[in-house]
Coordinates of C-alpha atoms and ligand atoms in Angstrom, one line a residue:
M609 CA 87.5 57.5 -97.7
P610 CA 84.3 56.2 -97.2
Y611 CA 81.9 54.9 -99.7
E612 CA 79.4 57.1 -101.7
P613 CA 75.8 56.1 -102.4
F614 CA 75.0 56.6 -106.3
E615 CA 72.1 58.3 -107.6
V616 CA 68.7 56.3 -108.4
L617 CA 67.7 56.3 -111.8
T618 CA 63.7 57.0 -112.3
I619 CA 61.6 56.3 -114.9
E620 CA 61.1 60.1 -114.5
N621 CA 63.9 60.7 -116.7
K622 CA 63.1 60.1 -120.4
K623 CA 67.6 58.8 -120.8
D624 CA 67.1 56.6 -117.5
S625 CA 63.6 55.1 -118.2
V626 CA 65.5 53.6 -121.8
F627 CA 68.8 52.0 -119.6
L628 CA 66.5 50.7 -116.8
R629 CA 64.7 48.6 -120.0
K630 CA 68.3 46.9 -120.9
Q631 CA 69.0 43.6 -120.6
S632 CA 71.7 43.5 -118.0
K633 CA 75.0 41.7 -118.7
K634 CA 77.0 38.5 -116.2
V635 CA 79.7 40.0 -113.9
N636 CA 83.6 37.9 -115.1
L637 CA 84.5 37.7 -110.9
D638 CA 87.4 35.9 -112.0
K639 CA 88.6 39.5 -113.7
N640 CA 86.5 42.1 -112.3
K641 CA 86.5 40.5 -108.0
N642 CA 87.6 43.9 -107.3
E643 CA 85.6 46.1 -108.5
A644 CA 82.4 44.2 -107.6
I645 CA 83.0 44.3 -103.8
Y646 CA 84.0 48.1 -104.5
F647 CA 80.5 48.5 -106.0
S648 CA 78.7 46.1 -103.8
K649 CA 79.7 48.3 -100.9
R650 CA 78.5 51.7 -102.5
L651 CA 75.3 49.9 -103.6
L652 CA 74.0 49.0 -99.9
K653 CA 75.3 52.6 -99.3
T654 CA 72.4 53.5 -101.8
V655 CA 69.7 51.7 -100.9
Q656 CA 70.2 52.5 -97.0
D657 CA 70.5 56.0 -97.8
P658 CA 68.1 57.9 -96.0
K659 CA 66.9 60.2 -99.3
N660 CA 66.3 56.6 -100.7
M661 CA 65.6 53.7 -98.0
G662 CA 64.7 50.5 -99.6
V663 CA 64.8 46.5 -99.2
G664 CA 66.0 45.7 -102.3
I665 CA 68.5 47.3 -105.3
A666 CA 69.6 46.1 -108.6
A667 CA 72.9 47.9 -110.8
P668 CA 71.1 48.9 -114.0
Q669 CA 69.1 51.0 -110.7
V670 CA 72.5 53.2 -110.6
G671 CA 73.3 52.9 -113.6
V672 CA 75.2 50.1 -114.2
Q673 CA 74.2 47.0 -116.9
R674 CA 75.6 44.2 -114.7
Q675 CA 74.0 41.4 -112.6
I676 CA 74.3 42.4 -109.9
I677 CA 71.7 42.4 -106.7
L678 CA 71.0 43.5 -102.9
V679 CA 68.3 42.0 -100.7
Q680 CA 67.1 42.2 -97.8
R681 CA 67.3 38.9 -96.3
F682 CA 63.6 39.0 -93.9
D683 CA 64.0 35.7 -93.7
K684 CA 67.6 35.5 -92.0
A685 CA 68.5 36.6 -88.4
N686 CA 69.1 40.6 -88.0
E687 CA 68.0 40.3 -91.8
P688 CA 71.4 41.6 -93.5
F689 CA 71.4 42.9 -96.6
E690 CA 73.2 40.2 -98.7
I691 CA 75.0 41.1 -102.0
Y692 CA 74.0 37.9 -105.4
I693 CA 76.4 37.5 -108.4
N694 CA 74.6 36.6 -111.6
P695 CA 71.5 35.2 -109.4
I696 CA 68.6 33.3 -112.0
I697 CA 65.1 31.8 -111.2
K698 CA 65.5 28.4 -111.6
S699 CA 61.6 27.6 -111.1
C700 CA 58.6 28.8 -109.0
S701 CA 55.7 27.9 -107.1
D702 CA 52.5 27.5 -108.9
E703 CA 50.9 29.0 -106.3
Q704 CA 51.2 32.9 -106.2
K705 CA 50.1 35.1 -103.5
L706 CA 49.1 38.9 -104.2
G707 CA 51.6 41.5 -102.8
K708 CA 51.8 45.4 -101.9
E709 CA 55.4 46.7 -103.7
G710 CA 57.0 49.8 -104.6
C711 CA 60.2 50.6 -106.2
L712 CA 63.1 53.2 -106.0
S713 CA 62.6 53.9 -109.9
I714 CA 59.5 54.6 -109.6
P715 CA 59.2 57.0 -107.3
N716 CA 55.3 57.6 -105.1
Y717 CA 54.0 54.9 -106.6
T718 CA 52.8 51.0 -105.0
A719 CA 50.8 48.7 -106.6
E720 CA 49.9 44.5 -105.6
V721 CA 51.3 42.4 -107.2
F722 CA 50.2 38.6 -108.1
R723 CA 54.2 36.8 -107.5
P724 CA 55.2 33.2 -106.5
I725 CA 55.5 32.5 -103.0
K726 CA 58.0 30.1 -103.7
I727 CA 61.5 30.0 -105.7
V728 CA 64.9 28.5 -106.1
V729 CA 67.6 30.4 -107.0
E730 CA 70.7 29.8 -108.3
Y731 CA 73.8 32.8 -107.8
V732 CA 76.5 33.2 -106.7
D733 CA 78.6 35.2 -103.6
L734 CA 81.6 37.6 -103.9
D735 CA 83.7 35.0 -103.7
G736 CA 82.7 33.5 -106.7
K737 CA 80.9 31.0 -105.2
K738 CA 77.9 29.3 -106.9
H739 CA 74.6 28.5 -104.4
I740 CA 71.3 27.4 -105.1
E741 CA 68.5 28.3 -102.0
E742 CA 64.7 28.3 -102.1
I743 CA 63.4 30.9 -100.8
S744 CA 59.6 32.0 -99.8
G745 CA 57.8 35.4 -98.3
F746 CA 58.6 38.8 -98.4
T747 CA 62.1 37.9 -99.0
S748 CA 61.2 36.3 -102.3
V749 CA 59.0 39.0 -103.8
I750 CA 62.3 41.0 -103.5
F751 CA 64.3 38.4 -105.1
Q752 CA 62.2 38.1 -108.1
H753 CA 61.1 41.8 -108.5
E754 CA 65.0 42.3 -108.4
I755 CA 66.2 39.6 -110.7
D756 CA 63.0 41.6 -113.4
H757 CA 65.2 44.3 -112.8
L758 CA 68.1 42.7 -114.4
N759 CA 66.4 42.0 -117.3
G760 CA 64.6 45.6 -118.3
I761 CA 61.3 44.1 -115.8
L762 CA 59.7 46.7 -113.6
F763 CA 56.9 45.6 -111.1
T764 CA 54.5 47.7 -113.0
D765 CA 54.8 45.3 -116.0
H766 CA 53.0 42.7 -113.6
L767 CA 49.9 44.9 -113.2
Q768 CA 46.9 43.5 -115.4
S769 CA 45.1 46.3 -117.0
E770 CA 41.8 46.8 -115.3
Ligands
ZN141 ZN1 62.9 48.2 -108.8

């Protein structure tokens, strides 16, 4: 059976906008590995759905309160989408850069956000192997945006009020 895309939660729905503000829980891969693999495939379908194409997505955006994100690796050959479980930002550069962002959960809106240009991320892959990786450029912005979702933060929270 093909993997079905999920519906994406948006802030236009009151109940969904509350859900998007929740803290996601850690994934226990020892117990839930098969579930995580299945979920990851459906999450990939969702972010590649012509209805809502994106460069990254986080589990809470499809109503799953778990620490799973999918990021398109523009810093790798062929720009693959990769899954990261329980990702956290260990450190980030003092130097920041302004960049345009949008979000599948905030339809028809983009804005410029300041983000650190370089981050160190720790995560586990679907095999349960731990990785620590330094990431910079646009890919690092996607990681920061998606990890924010796991903590109930939306990119509009980073905008300075004028
Ligand atoms: Zn988003």
